[in-house]
Short mmCIF file of C-alpha atoms and ligand atoms in Angstrom, two decimals:
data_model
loop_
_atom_site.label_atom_id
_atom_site.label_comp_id
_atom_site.label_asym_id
_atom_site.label_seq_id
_atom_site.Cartn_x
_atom_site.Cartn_y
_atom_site.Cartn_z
CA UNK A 4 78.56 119.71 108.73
CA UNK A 5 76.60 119.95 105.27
CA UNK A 6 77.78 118.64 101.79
CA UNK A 7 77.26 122.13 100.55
CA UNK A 8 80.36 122.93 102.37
CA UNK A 9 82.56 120.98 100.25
CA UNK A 10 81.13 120.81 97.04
CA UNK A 11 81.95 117.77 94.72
CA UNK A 12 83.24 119.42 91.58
CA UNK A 13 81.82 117.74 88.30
CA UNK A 14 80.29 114.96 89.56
CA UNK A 15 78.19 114.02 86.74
CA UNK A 16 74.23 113.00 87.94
CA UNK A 17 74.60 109.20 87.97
CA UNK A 18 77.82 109.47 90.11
CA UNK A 19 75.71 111.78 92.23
CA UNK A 20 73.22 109.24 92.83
CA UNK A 21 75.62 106.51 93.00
CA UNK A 22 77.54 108.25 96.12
CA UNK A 23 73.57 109.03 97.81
CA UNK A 24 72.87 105.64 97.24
CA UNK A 25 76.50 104.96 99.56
CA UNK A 26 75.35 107.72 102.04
CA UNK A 27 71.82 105.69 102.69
CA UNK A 28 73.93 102.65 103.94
CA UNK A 29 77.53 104.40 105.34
CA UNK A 30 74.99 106.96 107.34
CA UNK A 31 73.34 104.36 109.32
CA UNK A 32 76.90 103.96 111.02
CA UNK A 33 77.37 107.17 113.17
CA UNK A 34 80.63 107.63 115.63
CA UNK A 35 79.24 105.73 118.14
CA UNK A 36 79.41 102.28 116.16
CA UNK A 37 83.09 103.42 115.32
CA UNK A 38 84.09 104.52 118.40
CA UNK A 39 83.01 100.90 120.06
CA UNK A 40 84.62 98.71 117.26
CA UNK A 41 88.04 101.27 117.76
CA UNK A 42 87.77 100.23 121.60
CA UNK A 43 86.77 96.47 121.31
CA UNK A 44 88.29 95.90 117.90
CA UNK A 45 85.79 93.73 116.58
CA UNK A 46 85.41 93.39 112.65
CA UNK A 47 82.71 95.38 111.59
CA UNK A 48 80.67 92.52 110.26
CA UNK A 49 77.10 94.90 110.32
CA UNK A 50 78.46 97.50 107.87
CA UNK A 51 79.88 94.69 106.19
CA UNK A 52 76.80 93.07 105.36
CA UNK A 53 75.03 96.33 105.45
CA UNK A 54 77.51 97.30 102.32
CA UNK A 55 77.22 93.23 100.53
CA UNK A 56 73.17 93.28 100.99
CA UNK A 57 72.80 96.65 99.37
CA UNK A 58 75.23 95.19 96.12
CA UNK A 59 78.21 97.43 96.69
CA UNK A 60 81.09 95.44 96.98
CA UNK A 61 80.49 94.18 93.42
CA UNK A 62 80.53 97.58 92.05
CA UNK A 63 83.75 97.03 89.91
CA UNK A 64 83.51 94.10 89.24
CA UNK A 65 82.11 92.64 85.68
CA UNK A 66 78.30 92.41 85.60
CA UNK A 67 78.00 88.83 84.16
CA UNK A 68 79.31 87.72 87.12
CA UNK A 69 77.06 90.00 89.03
CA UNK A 70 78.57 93.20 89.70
CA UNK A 71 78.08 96.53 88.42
CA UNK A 72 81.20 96.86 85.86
CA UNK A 73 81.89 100.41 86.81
CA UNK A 74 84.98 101.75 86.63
CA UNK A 75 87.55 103.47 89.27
CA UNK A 76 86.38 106.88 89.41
CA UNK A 77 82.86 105.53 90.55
CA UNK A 78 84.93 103.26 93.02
CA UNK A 79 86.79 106.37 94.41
CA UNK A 80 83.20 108.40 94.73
CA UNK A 81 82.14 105.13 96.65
CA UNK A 82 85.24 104.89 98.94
CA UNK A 83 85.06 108.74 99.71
CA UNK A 84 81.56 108.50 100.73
CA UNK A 85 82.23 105.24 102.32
CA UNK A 86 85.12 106.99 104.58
CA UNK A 87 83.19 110.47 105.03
CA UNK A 88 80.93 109.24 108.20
CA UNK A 89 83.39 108.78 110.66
CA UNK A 90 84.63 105.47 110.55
CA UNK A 91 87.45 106.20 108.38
CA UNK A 92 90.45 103.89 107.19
CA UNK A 93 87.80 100.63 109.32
CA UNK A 94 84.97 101.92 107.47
CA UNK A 95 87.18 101.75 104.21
CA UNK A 96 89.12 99.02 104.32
CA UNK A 97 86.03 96.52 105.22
CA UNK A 98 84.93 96.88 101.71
CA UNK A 99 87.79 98.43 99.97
CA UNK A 100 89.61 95.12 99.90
CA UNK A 101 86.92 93.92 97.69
CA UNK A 102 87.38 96.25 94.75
CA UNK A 103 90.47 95.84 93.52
CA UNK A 104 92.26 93.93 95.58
CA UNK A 105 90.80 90.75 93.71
CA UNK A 106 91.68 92.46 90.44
CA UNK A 107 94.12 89.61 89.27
CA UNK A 108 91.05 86.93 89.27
CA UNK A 109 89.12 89.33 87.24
CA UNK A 110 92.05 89.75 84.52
CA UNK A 111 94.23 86.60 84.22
CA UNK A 112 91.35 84.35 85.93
CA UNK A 113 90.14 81.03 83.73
CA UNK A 114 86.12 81.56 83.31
CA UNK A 115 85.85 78.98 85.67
CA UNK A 116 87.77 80.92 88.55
CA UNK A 117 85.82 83.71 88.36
CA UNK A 118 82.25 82.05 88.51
CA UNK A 119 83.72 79.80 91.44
CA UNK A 120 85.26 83.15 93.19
CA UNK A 121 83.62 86.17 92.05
CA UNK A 122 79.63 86.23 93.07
CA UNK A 123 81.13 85.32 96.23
CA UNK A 124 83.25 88.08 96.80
CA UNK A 125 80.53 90.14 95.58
CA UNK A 126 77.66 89.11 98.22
CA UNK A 127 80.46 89.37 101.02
CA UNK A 128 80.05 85.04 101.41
CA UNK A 129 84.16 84.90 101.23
CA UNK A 130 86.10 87.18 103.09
CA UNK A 131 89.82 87.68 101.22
CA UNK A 132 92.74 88.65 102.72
CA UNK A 133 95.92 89.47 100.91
CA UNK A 134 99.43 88.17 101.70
CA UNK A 135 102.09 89.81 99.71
CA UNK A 136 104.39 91.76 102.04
CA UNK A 137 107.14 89.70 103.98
CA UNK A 138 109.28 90.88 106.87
CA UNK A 139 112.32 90.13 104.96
CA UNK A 140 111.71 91.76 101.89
CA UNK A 141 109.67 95.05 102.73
CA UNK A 142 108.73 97.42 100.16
CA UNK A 143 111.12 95.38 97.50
CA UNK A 144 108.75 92.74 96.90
CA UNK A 145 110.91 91.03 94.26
CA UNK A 146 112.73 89.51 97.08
CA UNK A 147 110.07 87.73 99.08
CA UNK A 148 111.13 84.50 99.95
CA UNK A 149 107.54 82.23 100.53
CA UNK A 150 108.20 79.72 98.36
CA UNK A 151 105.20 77.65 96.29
CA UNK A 152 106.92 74.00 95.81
CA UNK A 153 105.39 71.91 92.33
CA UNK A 154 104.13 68.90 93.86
CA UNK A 155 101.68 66.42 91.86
CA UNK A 156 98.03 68.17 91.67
CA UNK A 157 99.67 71.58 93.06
CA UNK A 158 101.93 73.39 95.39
CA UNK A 159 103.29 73.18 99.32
CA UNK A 160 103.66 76.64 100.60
CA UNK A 161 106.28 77.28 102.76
CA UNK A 162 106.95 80.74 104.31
CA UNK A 163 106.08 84.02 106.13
CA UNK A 164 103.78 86.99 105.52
CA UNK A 165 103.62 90.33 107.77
CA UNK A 166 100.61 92.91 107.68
CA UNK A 167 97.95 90.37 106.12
CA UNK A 168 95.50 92.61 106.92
CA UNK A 169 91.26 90.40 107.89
CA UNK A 170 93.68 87.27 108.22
CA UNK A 171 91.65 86.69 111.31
CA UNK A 172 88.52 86.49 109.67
CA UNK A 173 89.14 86.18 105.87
CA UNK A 174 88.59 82.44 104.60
CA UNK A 175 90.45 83.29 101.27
CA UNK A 176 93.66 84.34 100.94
CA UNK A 177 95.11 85.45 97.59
CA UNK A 178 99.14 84.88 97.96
CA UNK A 179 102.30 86.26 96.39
CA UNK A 180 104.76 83.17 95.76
CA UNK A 181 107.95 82.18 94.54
CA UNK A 182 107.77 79.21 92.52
CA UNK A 183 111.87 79.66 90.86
CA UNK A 184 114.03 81.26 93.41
CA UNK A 185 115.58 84.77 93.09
CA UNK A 186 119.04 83.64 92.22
CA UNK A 187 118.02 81.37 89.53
CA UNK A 188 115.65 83.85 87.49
CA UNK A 189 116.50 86.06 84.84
CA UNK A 190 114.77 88.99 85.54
CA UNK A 191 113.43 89.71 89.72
CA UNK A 192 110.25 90.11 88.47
CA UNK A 193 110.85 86.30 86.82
CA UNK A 194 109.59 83.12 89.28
CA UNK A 195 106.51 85.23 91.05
CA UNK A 196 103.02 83.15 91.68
CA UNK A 197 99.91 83.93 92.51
CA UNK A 198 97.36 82.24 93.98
CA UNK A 199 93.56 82.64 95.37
CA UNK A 200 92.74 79.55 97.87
CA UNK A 201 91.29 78.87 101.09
CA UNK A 202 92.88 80.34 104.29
CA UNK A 203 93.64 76.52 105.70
CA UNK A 204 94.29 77.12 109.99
CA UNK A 205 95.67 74.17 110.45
CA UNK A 206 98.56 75.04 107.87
CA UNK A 207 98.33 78.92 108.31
CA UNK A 208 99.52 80.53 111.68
CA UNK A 209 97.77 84.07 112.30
CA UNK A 210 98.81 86.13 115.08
CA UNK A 211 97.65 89.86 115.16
CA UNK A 212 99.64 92.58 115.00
CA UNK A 213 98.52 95.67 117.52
CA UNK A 214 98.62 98.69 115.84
CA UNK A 215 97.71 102.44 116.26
CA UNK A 216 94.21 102.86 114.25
CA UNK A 217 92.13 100.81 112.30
CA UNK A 218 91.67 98.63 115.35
CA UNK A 219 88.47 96.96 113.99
CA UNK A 220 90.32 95.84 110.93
CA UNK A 221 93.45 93.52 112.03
CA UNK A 222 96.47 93.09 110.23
CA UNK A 223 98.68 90.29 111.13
CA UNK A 224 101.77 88.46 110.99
CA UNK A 225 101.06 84.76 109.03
CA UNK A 226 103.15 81.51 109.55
CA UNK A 227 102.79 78.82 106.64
CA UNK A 228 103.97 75.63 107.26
CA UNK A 229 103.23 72.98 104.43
CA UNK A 230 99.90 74.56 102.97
CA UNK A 231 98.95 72.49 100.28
CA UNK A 232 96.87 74.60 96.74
CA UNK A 233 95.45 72.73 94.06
CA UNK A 234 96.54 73.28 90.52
CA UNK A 235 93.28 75.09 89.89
CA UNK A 236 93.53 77.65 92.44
CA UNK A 237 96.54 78.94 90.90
CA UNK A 238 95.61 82.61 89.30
CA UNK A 239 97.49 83.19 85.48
CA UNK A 240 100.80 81.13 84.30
CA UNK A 241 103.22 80.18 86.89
CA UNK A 242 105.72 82.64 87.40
CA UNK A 243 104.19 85.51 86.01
CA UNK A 244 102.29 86.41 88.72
CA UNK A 245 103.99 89.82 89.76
CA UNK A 246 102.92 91.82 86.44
CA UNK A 247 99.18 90.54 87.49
CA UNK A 248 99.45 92.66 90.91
CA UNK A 249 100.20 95.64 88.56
CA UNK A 250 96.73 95.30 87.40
CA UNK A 251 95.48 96.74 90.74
CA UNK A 252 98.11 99.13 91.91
CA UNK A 253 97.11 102.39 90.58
CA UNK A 254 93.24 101.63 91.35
CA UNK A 255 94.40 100.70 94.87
CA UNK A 256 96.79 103.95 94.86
CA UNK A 257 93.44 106.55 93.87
CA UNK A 258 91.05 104.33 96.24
CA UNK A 259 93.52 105.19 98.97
CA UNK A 260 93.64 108.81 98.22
CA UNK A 261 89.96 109.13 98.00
CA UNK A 262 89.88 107.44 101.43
CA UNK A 263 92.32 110.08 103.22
CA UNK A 264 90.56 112.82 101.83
CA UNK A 265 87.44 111.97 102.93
CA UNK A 266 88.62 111.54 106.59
CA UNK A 267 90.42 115.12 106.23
CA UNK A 268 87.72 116.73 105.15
CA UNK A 269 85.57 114.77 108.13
CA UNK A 270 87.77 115.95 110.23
CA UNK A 271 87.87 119.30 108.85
CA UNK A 272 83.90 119.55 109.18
CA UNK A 273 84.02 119.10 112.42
CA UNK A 274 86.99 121.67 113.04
CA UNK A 275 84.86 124.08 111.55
CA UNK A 276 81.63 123.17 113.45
CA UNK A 277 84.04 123.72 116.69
CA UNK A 278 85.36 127.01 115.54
CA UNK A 279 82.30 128.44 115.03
CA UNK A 280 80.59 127.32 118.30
CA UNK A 281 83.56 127.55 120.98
CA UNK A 282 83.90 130.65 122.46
CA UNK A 283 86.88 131.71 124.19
CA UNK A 284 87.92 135.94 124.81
CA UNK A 285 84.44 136.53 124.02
CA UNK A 286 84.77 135.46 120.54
CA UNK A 287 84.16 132.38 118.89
CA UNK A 288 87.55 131.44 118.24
CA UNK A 289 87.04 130.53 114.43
CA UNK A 290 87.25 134.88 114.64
CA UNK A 291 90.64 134.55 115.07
CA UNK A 292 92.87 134.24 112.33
CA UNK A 293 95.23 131.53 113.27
CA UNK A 294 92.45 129.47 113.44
CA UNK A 295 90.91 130.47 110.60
CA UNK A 296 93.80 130.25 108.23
CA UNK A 297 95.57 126.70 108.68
CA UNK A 298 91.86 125.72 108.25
CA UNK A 299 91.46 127.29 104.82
CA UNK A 300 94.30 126.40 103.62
CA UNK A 301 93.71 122.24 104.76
CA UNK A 302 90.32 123.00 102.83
CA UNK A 303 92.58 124.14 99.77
CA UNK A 304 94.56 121.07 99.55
CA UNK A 305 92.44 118.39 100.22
CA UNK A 306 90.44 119.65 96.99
CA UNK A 307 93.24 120.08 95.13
CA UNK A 308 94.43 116.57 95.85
CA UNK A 309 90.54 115.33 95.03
CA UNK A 310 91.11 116.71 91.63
CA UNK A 311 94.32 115.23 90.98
CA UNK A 312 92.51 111.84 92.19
CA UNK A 313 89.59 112.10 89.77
CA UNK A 314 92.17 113.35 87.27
CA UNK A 315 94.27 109.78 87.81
CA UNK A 316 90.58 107.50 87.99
CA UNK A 317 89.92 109.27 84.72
CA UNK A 318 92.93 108.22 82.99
CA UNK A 319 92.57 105.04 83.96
CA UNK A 320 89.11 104.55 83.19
CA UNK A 321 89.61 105.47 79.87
CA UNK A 322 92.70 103.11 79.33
CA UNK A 323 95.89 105.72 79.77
CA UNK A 324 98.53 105.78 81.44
CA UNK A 325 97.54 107.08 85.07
CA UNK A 326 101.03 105.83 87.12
CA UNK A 327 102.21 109.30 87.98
CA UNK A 328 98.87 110.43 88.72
CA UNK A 329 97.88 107.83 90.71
CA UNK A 330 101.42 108.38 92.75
CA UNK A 331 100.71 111.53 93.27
CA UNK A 332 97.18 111.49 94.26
CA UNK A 333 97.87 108.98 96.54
CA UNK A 334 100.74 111.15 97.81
CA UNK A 335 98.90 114.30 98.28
CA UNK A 336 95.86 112.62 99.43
CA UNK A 337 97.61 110.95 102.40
CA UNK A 338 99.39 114.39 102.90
CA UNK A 339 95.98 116.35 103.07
CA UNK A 340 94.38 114.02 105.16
CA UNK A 341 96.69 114.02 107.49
CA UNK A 342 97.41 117.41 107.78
CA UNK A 343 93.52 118.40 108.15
CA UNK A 344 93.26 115.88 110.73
CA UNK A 345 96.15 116.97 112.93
CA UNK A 346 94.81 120.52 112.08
CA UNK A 347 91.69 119.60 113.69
CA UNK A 348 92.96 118.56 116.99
CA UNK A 349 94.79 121.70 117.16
CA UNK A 350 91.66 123.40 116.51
CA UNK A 351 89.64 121.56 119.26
CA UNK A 352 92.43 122.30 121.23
CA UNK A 353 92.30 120.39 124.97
CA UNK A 354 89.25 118.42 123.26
CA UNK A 355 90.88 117.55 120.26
CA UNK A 356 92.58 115.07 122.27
CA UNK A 357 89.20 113.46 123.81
CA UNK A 358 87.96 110.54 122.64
CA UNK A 359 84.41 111.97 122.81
CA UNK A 360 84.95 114.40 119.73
CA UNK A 361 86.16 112.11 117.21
CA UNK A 362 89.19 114.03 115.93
CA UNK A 363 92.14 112.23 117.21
CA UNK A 364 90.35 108.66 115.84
CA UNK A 365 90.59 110.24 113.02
CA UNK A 366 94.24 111.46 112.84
CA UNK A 367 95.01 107.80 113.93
CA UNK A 368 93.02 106.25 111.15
CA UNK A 369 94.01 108.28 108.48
CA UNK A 370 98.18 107.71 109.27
CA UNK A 371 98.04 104.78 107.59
CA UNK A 372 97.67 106.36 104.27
CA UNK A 373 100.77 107.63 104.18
CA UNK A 374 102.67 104.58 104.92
CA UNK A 375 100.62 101.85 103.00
CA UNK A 376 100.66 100.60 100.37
CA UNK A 377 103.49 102.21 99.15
CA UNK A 378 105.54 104.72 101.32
CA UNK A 379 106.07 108.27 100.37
CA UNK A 380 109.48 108.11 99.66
CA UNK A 381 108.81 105.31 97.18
CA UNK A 382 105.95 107.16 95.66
CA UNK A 383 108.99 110.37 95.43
CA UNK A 384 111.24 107.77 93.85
CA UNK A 385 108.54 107.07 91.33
CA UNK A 386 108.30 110.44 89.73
CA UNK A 387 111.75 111.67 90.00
CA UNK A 388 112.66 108.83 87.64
CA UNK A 389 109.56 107.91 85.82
CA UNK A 390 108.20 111.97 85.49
CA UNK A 391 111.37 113.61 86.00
CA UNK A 392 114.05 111.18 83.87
CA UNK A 393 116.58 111.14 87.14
CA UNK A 394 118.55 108.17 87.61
CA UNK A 395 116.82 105.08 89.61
CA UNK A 396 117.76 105.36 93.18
CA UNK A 397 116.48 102.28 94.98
C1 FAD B 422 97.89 98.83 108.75
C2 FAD B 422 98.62 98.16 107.63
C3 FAD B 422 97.94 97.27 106.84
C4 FAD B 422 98.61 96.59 105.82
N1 FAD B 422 97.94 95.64 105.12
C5 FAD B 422 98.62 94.85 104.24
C6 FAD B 422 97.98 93.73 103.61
O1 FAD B 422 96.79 93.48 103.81
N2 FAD B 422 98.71 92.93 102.80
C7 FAD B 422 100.03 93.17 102.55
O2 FAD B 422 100.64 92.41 101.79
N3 FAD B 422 100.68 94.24 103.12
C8 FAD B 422 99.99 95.07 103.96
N4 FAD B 422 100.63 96.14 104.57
C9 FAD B 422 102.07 96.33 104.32
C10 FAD B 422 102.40 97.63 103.65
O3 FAD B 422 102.09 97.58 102.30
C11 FAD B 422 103.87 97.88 103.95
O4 FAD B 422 104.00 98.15 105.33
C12 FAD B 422 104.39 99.00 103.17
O5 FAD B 422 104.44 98.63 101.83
C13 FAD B 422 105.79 99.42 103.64
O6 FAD B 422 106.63 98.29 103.69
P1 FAD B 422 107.60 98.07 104.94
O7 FAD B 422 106.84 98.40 106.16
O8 FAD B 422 108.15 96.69 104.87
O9 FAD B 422 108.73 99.14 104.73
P2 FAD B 422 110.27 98.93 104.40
O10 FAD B 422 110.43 98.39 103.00
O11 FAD B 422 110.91 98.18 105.51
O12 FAD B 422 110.78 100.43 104.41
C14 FAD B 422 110.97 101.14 105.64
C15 FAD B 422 111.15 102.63 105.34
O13 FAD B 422 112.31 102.81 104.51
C16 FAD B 422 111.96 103.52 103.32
N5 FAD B 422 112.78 103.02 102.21
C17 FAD B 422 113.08 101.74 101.90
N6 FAD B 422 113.87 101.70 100.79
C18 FAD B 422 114.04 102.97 100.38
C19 FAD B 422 114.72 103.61 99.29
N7 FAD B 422 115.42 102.91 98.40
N8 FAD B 422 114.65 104.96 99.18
C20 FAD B 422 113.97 105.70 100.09
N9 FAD B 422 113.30 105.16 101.15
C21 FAD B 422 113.34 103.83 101.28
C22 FAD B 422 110.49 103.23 103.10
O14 FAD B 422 109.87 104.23 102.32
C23 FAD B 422 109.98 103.20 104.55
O15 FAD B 422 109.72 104.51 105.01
C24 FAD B 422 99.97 96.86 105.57
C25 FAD B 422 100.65 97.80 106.35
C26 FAD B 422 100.00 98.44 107.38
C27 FAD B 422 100.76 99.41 108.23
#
């Protein structure tokens, strides 16, 4: 269970120190601390603050308004460090959501937005959650149906959100509206608001959705009924707001990957630990071949799909065009992860199913990758017709 077992390639000596500087704090929180919040489910509000105090939740954002102003590939090395100690997708997601989920204050946000929101996103004050997906409309988001109605001073929300992940604890919600309705727009993308604005209970209905991992980090099905959002909390022009969330996709799309990997290859560490020290037949059985193989071969693709995710971070950092990369990291990250962590439990055998050894927490935290944000099958969709130059099919 060393680094030196899975050496970063090129990591240049600041992002080296950047990702020790993420170790000090994400080490402090051993499987133990995960293992509880997976059984109680509470929020992880110590690594939380642990993460705020020591200034990393403002790492991309823009340094007048007191973050760091580094870019995604520092992000990713963050995230994958972040999700490397054994609290996986809970570990990630309870600062992940900060990076570039806010991304559409930092672009199309007035100057006064941002020093109202910003600094206190970035010392972990406000806690944001993120309502976008509805029941109705699923992955086609064009057709969501919460509806933001012009009334003097603002809006009155109307509608339904499903998955709003923190809703139970976030007290800012940024919000994916309609403000024309489908039928009368000229485009599906047309008549799409965004706003950033309190989480208002008495207007907002949150009721949490059980799930299979990531049990410290609730998602949830949200009722609004008559929410009321001042003018000024509206993010950009009115109905533009669906090319703002395109801002943060492919960020979102390599932060994810970087997130999967780093649980496979936790899982895979301990796999390997196993192998080595289990003896069965007088051998330890990491002698045997069919142990040793599916194991090398989960080592070979989770670095293959860490290059293709510093290859994506790198195109975007430097202002390209990183959509199929992004896809596909995302894709083969997910896959990776997944793989190495099922490959694990087959490798612990018997105790791969125990609680006590970590490896099916894993497997259950790392699922979500796959299906969230985007599916595979959407991510396929994606590069057969924007790589490939086959016909749209959805
Ligand atoms: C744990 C968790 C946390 C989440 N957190 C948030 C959050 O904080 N905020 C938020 O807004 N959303 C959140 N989501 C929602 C998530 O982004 C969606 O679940 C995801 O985008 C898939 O949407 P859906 O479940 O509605 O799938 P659907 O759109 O209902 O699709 C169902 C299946 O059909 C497939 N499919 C649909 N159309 C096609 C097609 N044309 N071709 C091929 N296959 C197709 C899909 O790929 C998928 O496999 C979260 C989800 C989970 C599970």
């Amino acid at each position: 269970m060393n680094d030196a077992q899975f050496p970063i390639p090129g990591e240049s000596d600041d992002q080296r120190a950047l990702r020790e500087g993420v170790r000090a704090v994400a080490s402090r929180f051993g499987d133990d601390y995960w293992l509880d919040r997976d059984e109680d489910g509470r929020f992880p509000f110590e690594f939380h603050r642990a993460m705020a105090d020591a200034g990393w939740l403002g790492i991309t954002m823009p340094e007048e308004y007191g973050g760091a102003g580094l870019g995604v590939t520092e992000a990713a090395i963050m995230m994958h460090e972040v999700a490397s100690h054994g609290g996986g997708m809970a570990a990630a997601s309870t600062v992940h959501i900060n990076l570039f989920g806010p991304h559409p204050i930092v672009v199309k946000g007035t100057p006064e937005q941002k020093a109202r929101w910003v600094p206190r996103l970035i010392a972990g004050e406000d806690q944001c959650c993120f309502g976008f997906t509805e029941p109705d409309a699923g992955l086609n988001t064009t057709r969501i149906k919460t509806f933001a109605q012009k009334v003097d001073g603002g809006y009155i929300v109307h509608g339904q959100k499903v998955w709003t992940s923190t809703a139970q604890i976030a007290n800012k919600i940024m919000l994916l509206t309609r403000t024309t309705k489908y039928d009368d727009c000229k485009k599906p993308t047309d008549g799409i608001t965004i706003f950033y604005t309190d989480l208002d209970r008495t207007k907002i209905e949150v009721r949490k959705i059980p799930k299979m991992g990531r049990k410290a980090v609730d998602s949830n099905a949200i009722f609004i009924d008559g929410l009321f959002i001042p003018d000024a909390d509206r993010i950009g022009e009115e109905g533009k707001g669906f090319s703002y969330i395109l801002h943060s996709l492919n960020p979102e799309r390599v932060l994810i990957a970087a997130e999967a990997i780093a649980i496979g290859q936790d899982a895979l560490r301990r796999a390997t630990k196993y192998a080595r020290e289990r003896v069965v037949f007088d051998r330890p059985i990491g002698q045997n071949q069919g142990i040793q193989h599916p194991l090398a071969e989960r080592w070979m693709y989770l670095e293959s799909a860490w290059l293709m995710t510093m290859r994506a971070a790198q195109l975007y950092d430097t202002g390209q065009n990183c959509g199929a990369e992004a896809n596909s990291a995302k894709f083969l990250g997910a896959r990776a992860g997944h793989d190495a962590c099922w490959q694990a439990i087959a490798t612990l055998g018997g105790f791969g199913y125990a609680k006590e050894y970590h490896v099916e927490r894993l497997f259950r935290e790392v699922s979500v990758t796959r299906l969230a944000p985007i599916t595979e099958q959407l991510i396929l969709c994606f590069i057969a017709e924007k790589v490939l130059d086959l016909p749209k099919s959805y």
